[in-house]
XYZ file of C-alpha atoms in Angstrom:
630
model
C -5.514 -43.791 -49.287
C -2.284 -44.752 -47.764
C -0.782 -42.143 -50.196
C -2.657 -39.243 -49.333
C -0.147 -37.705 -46.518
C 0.006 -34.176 -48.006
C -3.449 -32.036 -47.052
C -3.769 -30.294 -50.642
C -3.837 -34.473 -52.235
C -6.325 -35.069 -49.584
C -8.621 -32.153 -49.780
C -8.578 -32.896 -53.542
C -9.781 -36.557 -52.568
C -12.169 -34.848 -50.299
C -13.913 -32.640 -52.653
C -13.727 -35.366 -55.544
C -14.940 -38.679 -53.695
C -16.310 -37.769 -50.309
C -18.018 -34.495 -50.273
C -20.497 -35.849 -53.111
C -21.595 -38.655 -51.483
C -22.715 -36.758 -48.504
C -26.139 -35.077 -47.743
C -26.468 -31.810 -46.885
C -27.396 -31.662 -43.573
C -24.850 -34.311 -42.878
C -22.402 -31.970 -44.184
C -23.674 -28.818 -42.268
C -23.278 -31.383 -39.059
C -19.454 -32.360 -39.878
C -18.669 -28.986 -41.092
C -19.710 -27.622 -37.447
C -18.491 -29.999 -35.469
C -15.257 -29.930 -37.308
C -13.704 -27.167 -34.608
C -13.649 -30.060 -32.076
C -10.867 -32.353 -32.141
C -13.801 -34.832 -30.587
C -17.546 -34.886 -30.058
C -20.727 -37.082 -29.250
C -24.055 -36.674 -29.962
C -24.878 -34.025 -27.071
C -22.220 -31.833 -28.162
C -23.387 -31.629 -31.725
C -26.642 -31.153 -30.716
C -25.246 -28.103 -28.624
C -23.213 -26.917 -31.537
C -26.398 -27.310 -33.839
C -28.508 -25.153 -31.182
C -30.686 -28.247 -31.591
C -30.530 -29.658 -28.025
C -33.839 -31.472 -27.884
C -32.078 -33.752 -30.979
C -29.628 -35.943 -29.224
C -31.005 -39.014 -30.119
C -31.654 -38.377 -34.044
C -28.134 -36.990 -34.183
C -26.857 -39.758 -31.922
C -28.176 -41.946 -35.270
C -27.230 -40.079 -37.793
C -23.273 -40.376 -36.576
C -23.476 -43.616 -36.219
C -24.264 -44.366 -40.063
C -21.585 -41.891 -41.275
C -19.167 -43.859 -38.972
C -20.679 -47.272 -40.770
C -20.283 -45.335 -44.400
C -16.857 -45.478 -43.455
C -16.695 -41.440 -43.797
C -13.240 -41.301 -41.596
C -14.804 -41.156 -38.891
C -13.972 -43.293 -35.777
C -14.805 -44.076 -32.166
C -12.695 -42.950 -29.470
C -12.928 -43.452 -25.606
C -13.921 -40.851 -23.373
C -14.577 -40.056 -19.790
C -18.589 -40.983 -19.051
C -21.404 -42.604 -21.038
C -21.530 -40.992 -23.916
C -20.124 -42.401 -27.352
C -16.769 -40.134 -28.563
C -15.699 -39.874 -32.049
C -12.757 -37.812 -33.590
C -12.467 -37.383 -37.543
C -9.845 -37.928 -39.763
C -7.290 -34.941 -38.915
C -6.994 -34.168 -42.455
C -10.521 -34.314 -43.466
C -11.147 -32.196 -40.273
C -8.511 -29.469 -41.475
C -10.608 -29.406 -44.818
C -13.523 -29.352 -43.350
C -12.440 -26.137 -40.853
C -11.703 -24.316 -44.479
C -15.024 -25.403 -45.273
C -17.106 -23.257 -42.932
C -15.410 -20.544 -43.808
C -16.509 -20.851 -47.471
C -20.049 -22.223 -46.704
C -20.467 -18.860 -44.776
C -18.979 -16.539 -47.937
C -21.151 -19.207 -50.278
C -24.523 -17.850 -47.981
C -23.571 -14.554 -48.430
C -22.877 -14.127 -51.568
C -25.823 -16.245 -52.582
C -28.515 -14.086 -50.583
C -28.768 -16.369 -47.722
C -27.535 -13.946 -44.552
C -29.827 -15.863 -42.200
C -27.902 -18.665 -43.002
C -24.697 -17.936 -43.447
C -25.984 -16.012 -39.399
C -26.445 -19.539 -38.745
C -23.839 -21.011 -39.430
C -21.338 -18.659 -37.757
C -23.635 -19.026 -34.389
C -23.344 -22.811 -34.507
C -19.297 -22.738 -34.088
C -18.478 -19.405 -32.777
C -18.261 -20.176 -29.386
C -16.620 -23.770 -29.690
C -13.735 -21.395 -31.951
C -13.803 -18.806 -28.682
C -13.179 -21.897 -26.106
C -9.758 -22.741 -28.708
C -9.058 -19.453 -28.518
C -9.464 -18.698 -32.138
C -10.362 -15.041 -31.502
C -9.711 -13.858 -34.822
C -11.234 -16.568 -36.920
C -14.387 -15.560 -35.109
C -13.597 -12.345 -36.016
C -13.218 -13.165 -39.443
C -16.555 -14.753 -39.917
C -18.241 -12.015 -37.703
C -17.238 -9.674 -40.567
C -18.220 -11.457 -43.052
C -21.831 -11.366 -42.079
C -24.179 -8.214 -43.043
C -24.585 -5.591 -39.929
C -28.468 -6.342 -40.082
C -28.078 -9.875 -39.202
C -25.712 -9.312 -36.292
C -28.012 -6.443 -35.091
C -30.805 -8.799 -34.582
C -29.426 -11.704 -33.344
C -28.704 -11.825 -29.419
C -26.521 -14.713 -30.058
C -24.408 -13.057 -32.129
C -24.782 -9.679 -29.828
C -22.896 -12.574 -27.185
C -20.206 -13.830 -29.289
C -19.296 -10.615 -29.706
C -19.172 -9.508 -26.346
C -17.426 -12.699 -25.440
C -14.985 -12.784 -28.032
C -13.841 -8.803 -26.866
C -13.894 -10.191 -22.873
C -11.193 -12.275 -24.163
C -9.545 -9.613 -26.683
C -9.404 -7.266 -24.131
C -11.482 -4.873 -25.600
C -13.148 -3.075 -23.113
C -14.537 -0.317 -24.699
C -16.039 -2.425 -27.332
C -17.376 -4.617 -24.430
C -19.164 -2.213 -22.600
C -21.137 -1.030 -25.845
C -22.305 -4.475 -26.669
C -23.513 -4.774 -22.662
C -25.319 -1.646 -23.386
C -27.137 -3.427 -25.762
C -27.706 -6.277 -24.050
C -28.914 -4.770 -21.167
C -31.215 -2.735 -23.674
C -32.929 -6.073 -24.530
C -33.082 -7.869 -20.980
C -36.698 -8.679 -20.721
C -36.695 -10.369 -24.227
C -33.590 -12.508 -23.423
C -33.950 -16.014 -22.254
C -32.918 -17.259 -18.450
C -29.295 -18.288 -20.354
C -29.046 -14.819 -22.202
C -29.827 -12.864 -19.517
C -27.007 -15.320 -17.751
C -24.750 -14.707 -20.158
C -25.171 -10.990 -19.413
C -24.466 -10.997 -15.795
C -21.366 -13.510 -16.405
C -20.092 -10.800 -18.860
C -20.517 -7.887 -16.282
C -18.809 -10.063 -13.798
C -15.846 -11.249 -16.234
C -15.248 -7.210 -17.152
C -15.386 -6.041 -13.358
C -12.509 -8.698 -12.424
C -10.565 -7.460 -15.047
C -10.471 -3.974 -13.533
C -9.901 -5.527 -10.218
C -13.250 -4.673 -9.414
C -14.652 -7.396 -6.817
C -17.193 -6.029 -5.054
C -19.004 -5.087 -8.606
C -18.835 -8.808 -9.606
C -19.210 -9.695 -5.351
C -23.133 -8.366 -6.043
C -23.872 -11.231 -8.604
C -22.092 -13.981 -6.896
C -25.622 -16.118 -5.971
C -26.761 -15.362 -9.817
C -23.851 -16.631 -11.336
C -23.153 -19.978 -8.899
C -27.248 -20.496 -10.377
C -26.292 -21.331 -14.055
C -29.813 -22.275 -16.083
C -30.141 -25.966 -17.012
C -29.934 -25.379 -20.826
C -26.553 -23.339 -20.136
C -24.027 -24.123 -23.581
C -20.247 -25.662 -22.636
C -18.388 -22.387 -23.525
C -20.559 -20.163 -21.013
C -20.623 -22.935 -18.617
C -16.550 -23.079 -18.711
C -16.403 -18.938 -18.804
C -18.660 -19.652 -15.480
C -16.096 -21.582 -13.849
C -13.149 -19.208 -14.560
C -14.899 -16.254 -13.533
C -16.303 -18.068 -10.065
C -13.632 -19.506 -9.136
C -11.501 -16.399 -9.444
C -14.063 -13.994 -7.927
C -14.380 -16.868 -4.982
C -10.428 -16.956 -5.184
C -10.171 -12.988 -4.323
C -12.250 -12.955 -1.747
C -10.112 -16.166 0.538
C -12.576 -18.519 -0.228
C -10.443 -20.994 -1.953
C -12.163 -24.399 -0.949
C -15.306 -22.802 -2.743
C -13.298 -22.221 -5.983
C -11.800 -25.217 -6.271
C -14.854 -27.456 -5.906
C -16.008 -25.247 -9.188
C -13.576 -25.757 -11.219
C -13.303 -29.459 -10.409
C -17.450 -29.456 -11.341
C -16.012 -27.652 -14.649
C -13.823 -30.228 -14.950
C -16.268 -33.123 -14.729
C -18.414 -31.123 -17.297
C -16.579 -29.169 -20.075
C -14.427 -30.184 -22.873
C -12.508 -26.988 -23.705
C -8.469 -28.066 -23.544
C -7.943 -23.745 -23.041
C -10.322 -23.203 -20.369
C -9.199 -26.363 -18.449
C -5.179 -24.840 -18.305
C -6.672 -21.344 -17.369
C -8.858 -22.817 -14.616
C -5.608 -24.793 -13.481
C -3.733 -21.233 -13.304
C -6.369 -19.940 -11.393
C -5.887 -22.917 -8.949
C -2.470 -22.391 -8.871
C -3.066 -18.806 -7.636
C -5.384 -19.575 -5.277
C -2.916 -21.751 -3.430
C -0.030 -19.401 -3.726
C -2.807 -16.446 -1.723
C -2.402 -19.386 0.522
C 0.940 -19.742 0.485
C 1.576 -23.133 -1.038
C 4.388 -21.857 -3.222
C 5.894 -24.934 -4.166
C 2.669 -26.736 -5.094
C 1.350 -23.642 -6.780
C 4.697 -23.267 -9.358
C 4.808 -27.562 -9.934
C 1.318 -27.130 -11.306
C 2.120 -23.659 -13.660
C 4.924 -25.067 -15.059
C 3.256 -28.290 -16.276
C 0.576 -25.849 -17.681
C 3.357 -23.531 -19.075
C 5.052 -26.154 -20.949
C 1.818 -27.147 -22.223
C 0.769 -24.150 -23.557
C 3.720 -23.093 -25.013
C 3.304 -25.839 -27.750
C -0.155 -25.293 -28.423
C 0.066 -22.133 -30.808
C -0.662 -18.314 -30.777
C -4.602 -19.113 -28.951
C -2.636 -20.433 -25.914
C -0.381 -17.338 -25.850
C -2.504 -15.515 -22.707
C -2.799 -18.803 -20.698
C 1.116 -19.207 -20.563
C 1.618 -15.468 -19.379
C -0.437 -15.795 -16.645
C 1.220 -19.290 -15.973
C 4.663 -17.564 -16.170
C 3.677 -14.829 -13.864
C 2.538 -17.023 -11.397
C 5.654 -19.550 -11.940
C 7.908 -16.636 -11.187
C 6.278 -16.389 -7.821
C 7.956 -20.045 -6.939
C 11.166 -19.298 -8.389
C 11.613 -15.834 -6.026
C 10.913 -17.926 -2.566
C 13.859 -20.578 -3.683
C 16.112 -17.467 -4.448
C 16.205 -17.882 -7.834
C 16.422 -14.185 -8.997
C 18.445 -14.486 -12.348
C 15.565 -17.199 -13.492
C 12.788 -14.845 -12.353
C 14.252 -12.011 -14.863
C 15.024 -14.409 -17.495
C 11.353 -15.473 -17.653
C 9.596 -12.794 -16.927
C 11.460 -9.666 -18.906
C 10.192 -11.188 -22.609
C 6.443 -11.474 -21.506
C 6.089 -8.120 -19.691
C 4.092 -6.359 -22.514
C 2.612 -9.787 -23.101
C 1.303 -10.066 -19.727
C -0.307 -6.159 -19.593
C -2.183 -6.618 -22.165
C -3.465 -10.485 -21.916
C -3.473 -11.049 -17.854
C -5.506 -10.213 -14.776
C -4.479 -7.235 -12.908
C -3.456 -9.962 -9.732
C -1.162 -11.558 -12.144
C 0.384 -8.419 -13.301
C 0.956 -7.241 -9.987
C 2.528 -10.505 -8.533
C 4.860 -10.561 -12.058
C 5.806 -6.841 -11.156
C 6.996 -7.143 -7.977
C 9.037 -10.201 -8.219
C 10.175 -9.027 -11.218
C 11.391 -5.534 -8.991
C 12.321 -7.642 -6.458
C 14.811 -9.963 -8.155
C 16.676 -7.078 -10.198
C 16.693 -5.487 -6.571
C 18.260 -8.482 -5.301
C 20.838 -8.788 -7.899
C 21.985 -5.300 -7.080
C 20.307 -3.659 -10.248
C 18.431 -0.953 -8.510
C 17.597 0.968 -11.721
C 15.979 -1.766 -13.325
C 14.225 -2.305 -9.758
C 12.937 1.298 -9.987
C 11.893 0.930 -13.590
C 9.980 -2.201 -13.206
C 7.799 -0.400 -10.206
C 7.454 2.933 -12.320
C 5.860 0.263 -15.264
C 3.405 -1.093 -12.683
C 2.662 1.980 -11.237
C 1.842 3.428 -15.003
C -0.245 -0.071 -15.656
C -2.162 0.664 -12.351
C -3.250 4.244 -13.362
C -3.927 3.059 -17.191
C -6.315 0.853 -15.749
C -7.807 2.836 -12.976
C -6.448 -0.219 -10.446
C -6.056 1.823 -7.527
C -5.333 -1.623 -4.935
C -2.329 -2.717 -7.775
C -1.220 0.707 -7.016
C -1.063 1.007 -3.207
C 0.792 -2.336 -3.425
C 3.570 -0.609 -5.563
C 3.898 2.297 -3.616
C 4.418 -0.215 -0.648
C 7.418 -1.642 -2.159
C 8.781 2.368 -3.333
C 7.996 2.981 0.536
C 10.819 0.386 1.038
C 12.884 1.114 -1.581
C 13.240 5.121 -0.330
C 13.896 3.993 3.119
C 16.980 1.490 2.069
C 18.473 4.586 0.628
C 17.515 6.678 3.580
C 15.577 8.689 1.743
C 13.141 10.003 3.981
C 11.289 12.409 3.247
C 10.063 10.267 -0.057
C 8.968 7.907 1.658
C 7.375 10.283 4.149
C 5.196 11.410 0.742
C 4.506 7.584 -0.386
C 3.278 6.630 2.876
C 0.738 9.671 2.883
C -0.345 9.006 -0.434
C -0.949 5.368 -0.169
C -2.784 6.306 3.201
C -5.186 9.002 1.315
C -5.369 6.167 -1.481
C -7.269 3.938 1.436
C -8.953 7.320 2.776
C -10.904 7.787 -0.927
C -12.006 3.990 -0.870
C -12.866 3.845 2.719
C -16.536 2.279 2.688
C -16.636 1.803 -1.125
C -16.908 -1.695 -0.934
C -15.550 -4.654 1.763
C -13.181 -6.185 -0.781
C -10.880 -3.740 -2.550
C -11.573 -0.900 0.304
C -10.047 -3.578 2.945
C -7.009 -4.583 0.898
C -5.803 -1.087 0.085
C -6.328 -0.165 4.019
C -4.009 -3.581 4.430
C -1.581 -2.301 2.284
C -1.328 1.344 3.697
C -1.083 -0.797 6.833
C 2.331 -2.394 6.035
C 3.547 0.646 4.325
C 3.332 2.570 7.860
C 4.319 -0.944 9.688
C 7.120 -0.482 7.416
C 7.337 3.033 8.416
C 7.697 1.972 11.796
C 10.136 -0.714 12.060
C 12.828 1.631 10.027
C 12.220 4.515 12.469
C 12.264 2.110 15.319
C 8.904 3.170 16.810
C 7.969 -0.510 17.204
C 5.631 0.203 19.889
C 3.226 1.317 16.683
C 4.541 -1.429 14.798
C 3.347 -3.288 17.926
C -0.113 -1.976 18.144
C -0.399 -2.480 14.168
C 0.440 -5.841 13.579
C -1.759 -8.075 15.459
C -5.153 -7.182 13.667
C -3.883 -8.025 10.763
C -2.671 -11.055 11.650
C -5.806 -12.320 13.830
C -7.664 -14.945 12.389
C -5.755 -17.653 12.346
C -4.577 -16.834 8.333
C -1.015 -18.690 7.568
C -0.646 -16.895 3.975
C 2.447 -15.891 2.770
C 1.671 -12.431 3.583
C 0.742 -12.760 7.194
C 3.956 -15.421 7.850
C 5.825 -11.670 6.889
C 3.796 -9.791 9.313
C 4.641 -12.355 11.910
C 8.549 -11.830 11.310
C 7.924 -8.082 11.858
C 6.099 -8.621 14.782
C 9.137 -10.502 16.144
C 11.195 -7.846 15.247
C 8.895 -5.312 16.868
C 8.760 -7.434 19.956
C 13.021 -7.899 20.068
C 12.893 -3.861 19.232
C 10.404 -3.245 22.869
C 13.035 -5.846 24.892
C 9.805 -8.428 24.448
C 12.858 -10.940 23.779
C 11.227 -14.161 24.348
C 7.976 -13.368 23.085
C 9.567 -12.276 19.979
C 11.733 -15.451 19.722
C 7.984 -17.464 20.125
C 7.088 -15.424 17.153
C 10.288 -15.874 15.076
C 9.817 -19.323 15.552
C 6.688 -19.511 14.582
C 7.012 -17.472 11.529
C 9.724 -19.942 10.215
C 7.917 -22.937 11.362
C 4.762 -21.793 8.941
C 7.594 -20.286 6.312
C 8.954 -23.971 6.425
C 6.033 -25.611 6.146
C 4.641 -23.505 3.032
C 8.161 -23.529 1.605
C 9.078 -19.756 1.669
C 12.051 -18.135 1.711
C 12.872 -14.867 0.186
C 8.609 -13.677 2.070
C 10.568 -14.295 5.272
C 13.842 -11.845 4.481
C 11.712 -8.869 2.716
C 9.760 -9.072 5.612
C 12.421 -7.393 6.925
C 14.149 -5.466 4.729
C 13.446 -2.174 6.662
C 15.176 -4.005 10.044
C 17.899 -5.431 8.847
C 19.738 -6.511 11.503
C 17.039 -8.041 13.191
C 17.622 -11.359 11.943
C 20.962 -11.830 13.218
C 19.489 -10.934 16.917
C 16.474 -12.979 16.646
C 18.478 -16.272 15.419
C 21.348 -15.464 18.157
C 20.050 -18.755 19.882
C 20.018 -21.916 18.623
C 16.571 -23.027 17.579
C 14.787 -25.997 18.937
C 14.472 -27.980 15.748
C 17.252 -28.585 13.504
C 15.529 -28.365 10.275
C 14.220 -24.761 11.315
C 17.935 -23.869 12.301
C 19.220 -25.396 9.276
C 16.479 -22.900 7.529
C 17.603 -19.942 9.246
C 21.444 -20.626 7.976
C 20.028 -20.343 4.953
C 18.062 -17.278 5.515
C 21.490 -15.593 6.988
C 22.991 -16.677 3.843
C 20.923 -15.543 1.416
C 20.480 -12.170 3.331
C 24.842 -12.046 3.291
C 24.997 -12.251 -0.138
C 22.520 -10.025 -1.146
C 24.143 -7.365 1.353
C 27.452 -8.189 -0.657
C 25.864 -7.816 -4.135
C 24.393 -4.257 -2.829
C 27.801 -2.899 -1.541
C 29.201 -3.764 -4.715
C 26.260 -2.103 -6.787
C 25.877 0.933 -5.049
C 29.485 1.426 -3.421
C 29.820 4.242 -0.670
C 26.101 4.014 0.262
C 27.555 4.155 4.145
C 29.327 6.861 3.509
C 26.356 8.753 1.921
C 24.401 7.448 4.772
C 26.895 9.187 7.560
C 26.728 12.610 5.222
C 22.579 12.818 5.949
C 23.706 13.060 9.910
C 23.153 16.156 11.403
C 26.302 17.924 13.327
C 25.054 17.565 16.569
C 23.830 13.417 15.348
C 27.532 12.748 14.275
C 28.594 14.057 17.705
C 26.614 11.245 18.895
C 27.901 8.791 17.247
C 31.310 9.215 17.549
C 30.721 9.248 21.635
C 28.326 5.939 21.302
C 30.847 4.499 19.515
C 33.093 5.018 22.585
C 30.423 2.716 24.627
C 28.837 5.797 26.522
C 25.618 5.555 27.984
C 23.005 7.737 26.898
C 23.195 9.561 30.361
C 27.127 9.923 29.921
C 26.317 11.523 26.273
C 23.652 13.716 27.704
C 25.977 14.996 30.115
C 28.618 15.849 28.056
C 26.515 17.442 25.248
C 24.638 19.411 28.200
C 21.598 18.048 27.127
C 18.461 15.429 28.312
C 18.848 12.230 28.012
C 15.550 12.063 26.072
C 16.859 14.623 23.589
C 19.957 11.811 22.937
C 17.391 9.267 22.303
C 15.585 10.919 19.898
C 18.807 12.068 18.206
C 19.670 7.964 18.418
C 16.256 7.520 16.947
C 16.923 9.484 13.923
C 20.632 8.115 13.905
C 19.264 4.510 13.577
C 16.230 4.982 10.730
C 19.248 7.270 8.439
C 22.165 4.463 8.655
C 19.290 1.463 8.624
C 20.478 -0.148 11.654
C 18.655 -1.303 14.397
C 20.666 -1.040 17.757
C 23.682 0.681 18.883
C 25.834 -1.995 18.218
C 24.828 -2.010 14.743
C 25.725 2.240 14.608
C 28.958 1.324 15.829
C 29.859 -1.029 14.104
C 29.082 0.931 10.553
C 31.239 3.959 11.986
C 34.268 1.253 12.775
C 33.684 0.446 8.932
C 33.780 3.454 7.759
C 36.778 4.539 9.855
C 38.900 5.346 6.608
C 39.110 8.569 4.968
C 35.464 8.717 4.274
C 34.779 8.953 8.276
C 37.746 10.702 9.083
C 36.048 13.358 7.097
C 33.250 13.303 9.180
C-alpha cells in the first residue's frame, strides 16, 4: 500500500480489494459519512436519519476500524469516539454517492436513490458544496422531491445560501402549504428559513417577530439547522445592539456543531458585532485570520471571505490606510453583491467611497455611491439607501453644491417619513440617518443651534459606538460654533478619549468633514493627556494631507467656491477681510446688521469655512488673478 499515492491506483485498489469485502449497509454508512472529514457514532446516526441507533452504529465502526478498513481514531473535543478515513478512500468514496444515487435511479429504486441524497445533503450544504447538492437534486425524479419535506428543505436551504430568492419563496409557499403535517423540527426549519430570507433583505423586524421561536430549537434539531440557527440569531440579535446575546450563541454553536464553514461565518458575524461596537481593531485581527483561512479552502469558502474582506476593510479605513482599502475591496465588489448581507455591502461601499474620496479620486468616490445606491433599490433596502444618500449629502456640500444637497436631505427625510411606524428596527435607523444628514445640514450652514438641539438624543444612552463617538465630535463643534467653548472642549475630549480607546481614527475626521476647520479650534489648547494630544497630531495630520491631496485633485475649487458668491456677498468679504465688524459693514453697505449676518451665514456654508478668520484667510489665498477678478 505504500505505493498507492496516485487516487486513480487507489480507487482501483478500492474497487478490487476493499469494496468486496464490505456489506452493504456498511457501505451505505461509509459512503454517507464520507462528506465529513471526521465523525462518531452520533453524527452518523444523524446523517443516517437513524438517531435512536447510536449505540448499534457506535459497534458497527468499531469492527470496520478492527477490519483494518482505513479507518482510524482521532481525538476530538468531548466524549465521544472520532474517526477520520483514509483521505483517498474518502475521495473515492465521495464519487461513490454520486453513482450509488444514478445506480438507484436507473435501476427503479427513486425512494432510494431519495434516500440517499437526504442522508448527505445537508452535511454537503454546511461545506458549502451548493452545486453538488444541486447535482444530485437533479438527478432524482420530480415525484420523489414533491413528496418528501426533507427534500422540500434542502432545497430551500441550499437557494438561502445560493441567493435565490425567488426560488426560495416558492419552496416556503410550499412549506407553509404543509405546516400542520410537519414535525416540531420541520416546522422549525420553516420559521429559520423565513427569518434567514428577511435578514437578507435587511428586513429585521420580519425576522424580530420569530425571535422567541427560533432561540427554542426542538431537541431532535440536525447539526446543519442547528448551525444555520446560530448564524441567523446571532445576526438578527447583532442588528438589534444586543451583542452579549449573540455572542453567547454562537459560542453554544461552537460547543455543538462541527461545520468548519459555518464556524468562520459565525466568527464574521462576531467580528461585526464588535465593530457596531466600535472595537475596530479587535474586529479586523479576527477577519483577517478568517480571511486567510478561507481563501485556501476552495470555491465553497468564496462568500465567507467577502464578507470577511468587507468587514476587514472597515479596520484598515480607521488606521488611514486608504490605498489598502481599494486594493482589497475593488476585485470582490460584484463578489460581495451577490454573496453578502446587505450590512456588509453597505459598510464595503462606503469605505470603499470613502478611501477613493480620500485619495483625491472623487469620480471613483461618486461611482462607488451611485453602485450602492443601485444595489439598495435592486434589493428594495431602503435603510442601505438613506445611509448613501447621507454620505452624497456630504459629498454635495464639500463642493458647495447646495441646492443638491438641499434635494438629498428631503429625500432621505421622506425616505424616514414612508417607514415611520413600520417597524422599531429599520423605521428607527433610517430616522437616525435622516438625522445626521440634516445634523450635517446644519453644521455646514452653521445653524449649530439645530445641530445643538439634534445631537443629544441620539447620543443619550450611554452608547460608545463608532457612530455616536462621531456625533460627539459634532456636538463639540456645535458647542465651539454657539461660543459653548469649554463645554465643547469637555466634549472633544471626550470624543477622542472613547476614539482612543476603540482605536478610531479616520470616524473622528469624517465626523467633521462638513466643519472643517473646527478641529484646528477645538485642539488650539493643549490637551490634558499626552497620548490624546499625541492622537490629535495625528488627526491634524491626516486631515493636512488629505486637504493637500484634494487641492491637487480638484485644483481651483476656491476659486469656483468665490464665483457662487453673490455681488452684494463678495462685497462682504472683501470688507471682513479688512477686520470690520459686522456693525462697521452694516453701516457702510446701509444695511442691518442682521442682514450682514445672514449674508456671513451664506458666505461661510459656500466657501466651507467655519469663522471669519477662516473667510479671510481663503480670500488672502486666493489674492492672485483669480480674486483680483472678483
Amino acid at each position: 500500500m505504500a505505493q498507492l499515492r496516485d487516487p486513480r491506483a487507489f480507487a482501483s485498489y478500492f474497487e478490487r480489494e476493499v469494496l468486496v469485502r464490505l456489506a452493504p449497509d456498511d457501505l451505505d454508512v461509509l459512503t454517507r459519512v464520507a462528506i465529513c472529514q471526521r465523525f462518531c457514532a452520533s453524527l452518523c446516526a444523524e446523517i443516517l436519519g437513524q438517531p435512536q441507533a447510536v449505540t448499534r452504529l457506535g459497534s458497527r465502526i468499531s469492527q470496520m476500524v478492527a477490519d483494518n478498513l482505513f479507518i482510524s481514531v482521532v481525538p476530538g473535543h468531548d466524549d465521544e469516539t472520532w474517526y477520520r478515513i483514509h483521505p483517498l478512500w474518502r475521495e473515492t468514496l465521495r464519487g461513490h454517492i454520486d453513482d450509488a444515487v444514478l445506480h438507484a435511479v436507473r435501476a427503479g429504486e427513486p425512494a432510494a436513490a431519495a434516500n440517499l441524497v437526504e442522508g448527505c445533503a445537508l452535511a454537503l450544504l454546511a461545506r458549502g458544496e451548493l452545486s453538488r447538492v444541486a447535482g444530485l437534486v437533479r438527478m432524482l425524479p420530480d415525484e420523489q422531491v414533491r413528496q418528501r419535506y426533507r427534500l422540500h428543505g434542502v432545497m430551500a436551504y441550499m437557494q438561502l445560501y445560493a441567493r435565490d430568492f425567488e426560488a426560495l419563496r416558492v419552496s416556503l409557499a410550499l412549506l407553509e402549504a404543509q405546516r400542520d403535517a410537519l414535525s416540531a423540527s420541520g416546522r422549525y426549519s420553516l420559521s429559520l428559513l423565513k427569518a434567514g430570507l428577511a435578514l437578507q433583505f435587511d428586513e429585521s423586524d420580519e425576522a424580530a417577530a420569530m425571535l422567541d421561536e427560533l432561540r427554542n430549537a426542538p431537541p431532535d434539531t440536525i447539526e446543519f439547522v442547528w448551525h444555520t440557527r446560530a448564524n441567523v440569531l446571532s445576526l438578527l440579535l447583532t442588528q438589534r445592539g444586543e451583542h452579549d446575546l449573540a455572542r453567547s450563541v454562537l459560542e453554544e454553536a461552537d460547543q455543538r456543531t462541527r461545520s468548519r464553514r459555518s464556524w468562520l461565518l459565525g466568527r464574521c458575524i462576531h467580528a461585526l458585532g464588535l465593530a457596531q461596537e466600535g472595537q475596530i481593531q479587535e474586529a479586523g485581527r479576527i477577519v483577517k485570520e478568517v480571511l486567510e483561512e478561507a481563501e485556501g479552502l476552495g470555491q465553497g469558502y468564496v462568500p465567507v471571505a467577502g464578507m470577511a474582506a468587507g468587514l476587514l476593510a472597515d479596520t484598515l479605513y480607521e488606521l488611514n490606510e486608504t490605498e489598502a482599502v481599494c486594493h482589497l475591496l475593488e476585485p470582490r465588489m460584484g463578489a460581495l453583491e451577490r454573496a453578502s448581507l446587505p450590512e456588509v455591502v453597505l459598510r464595503a461601499s462606503l469605505v470603499l467611497s470613502n478611501s477613493h474620496w480620500q485619495a483625491g479620486r472623487s469620480a471613483q468616490a461618486l461611482a462607488c455611491l451611485d453602485r450602492l445606491e443601485a444595489y439598495a433599490r435592486r434589493y428594495a433596502l431602503d435603510r442601505v439607501l438613506a445611509e448613501a444618500m447621507v454620505l452624497r449629502l456630504r459629498r454635495h456640500l464639500h463642493g458647495g453644491e447646495m441646492e443638491q444637497a438641499a434635494l438629498v436631505l428631503d429625500r432621505v427625510e421622506a425616505l424616514a417619513s414612508r417607514h415611520a411606524g413600520s417597524g422599531p428596527g429599520k423605521s428607527a435607523q433610517i430616522a437616525r440617518a435622516a438625522s445626521c444628514a440634516w445634523i450635517d445640514m446644519a453644521l455646514y450652514t452653521r445653524n449649530f443651534a439645530g445641530a445643538l438641539e439634534r445631537i443629544p438624543p441620539l447620543i443619550a444612552g450611554g452608547d460608545q459606538s463608532a457612530g455616536t463617538v462621531g456625533l460627539r465630535m459634532q456636538l463639540a463643534a456645535a458647542r465651539l460654533g454657539l461660543g459653548e467653548t469649554q463645554a465643547g472642549r469637555d466634549d472633544f475630549i471626550e470624543a477622542m478619549r472613547v476614539g482612543h480607546r476603540l482605536g478610531l481614527s479616520r470616524t473622528l475626521l469624517d465626523a467633521l468633514q462638513t466643519v472643517p476647520d473646527a478641529l484646528d479650534m477645538l485642539a488650539r489648547d493643549p490637551l490634558p493627556d499626552p497620548v490624546l494630544a499625541f492622537q490629535v497630531q495625528r488627526l491634524m495630520h491626516a486631515l493636512r494631507s488629505a486637504a493637500g491631496r484634494h487641492g491637487r485633485a480638484t485644483g481651483g475649487h476656491e476659486a469656483d467656491a468665490l464665483r457662487l458668491l453673490s455681488g452684494r456677498e463678495r462685497e462682504i468679504l472683501q470688507l471682513l477681510a479688512q477686520a470690520m465688524s459686522n456693525k462697521k459693514i452694516a453701516m457702510i453697505l446701509n444695511v442691518s446688521a442682521e442682514t450682514v449676518k445672514w449674508h456671513l451665514r451664506n458666505i461661510y456654508a459656500k466657501l466651507g469655512v467655519g469663522s471669519r478668520a477662516g473667510a479671510a484667510a481663503l480670500l488672502r489665498d486666493m489674492a492672485g488673478p483669480a480674486a483680483a477678478n472678483h
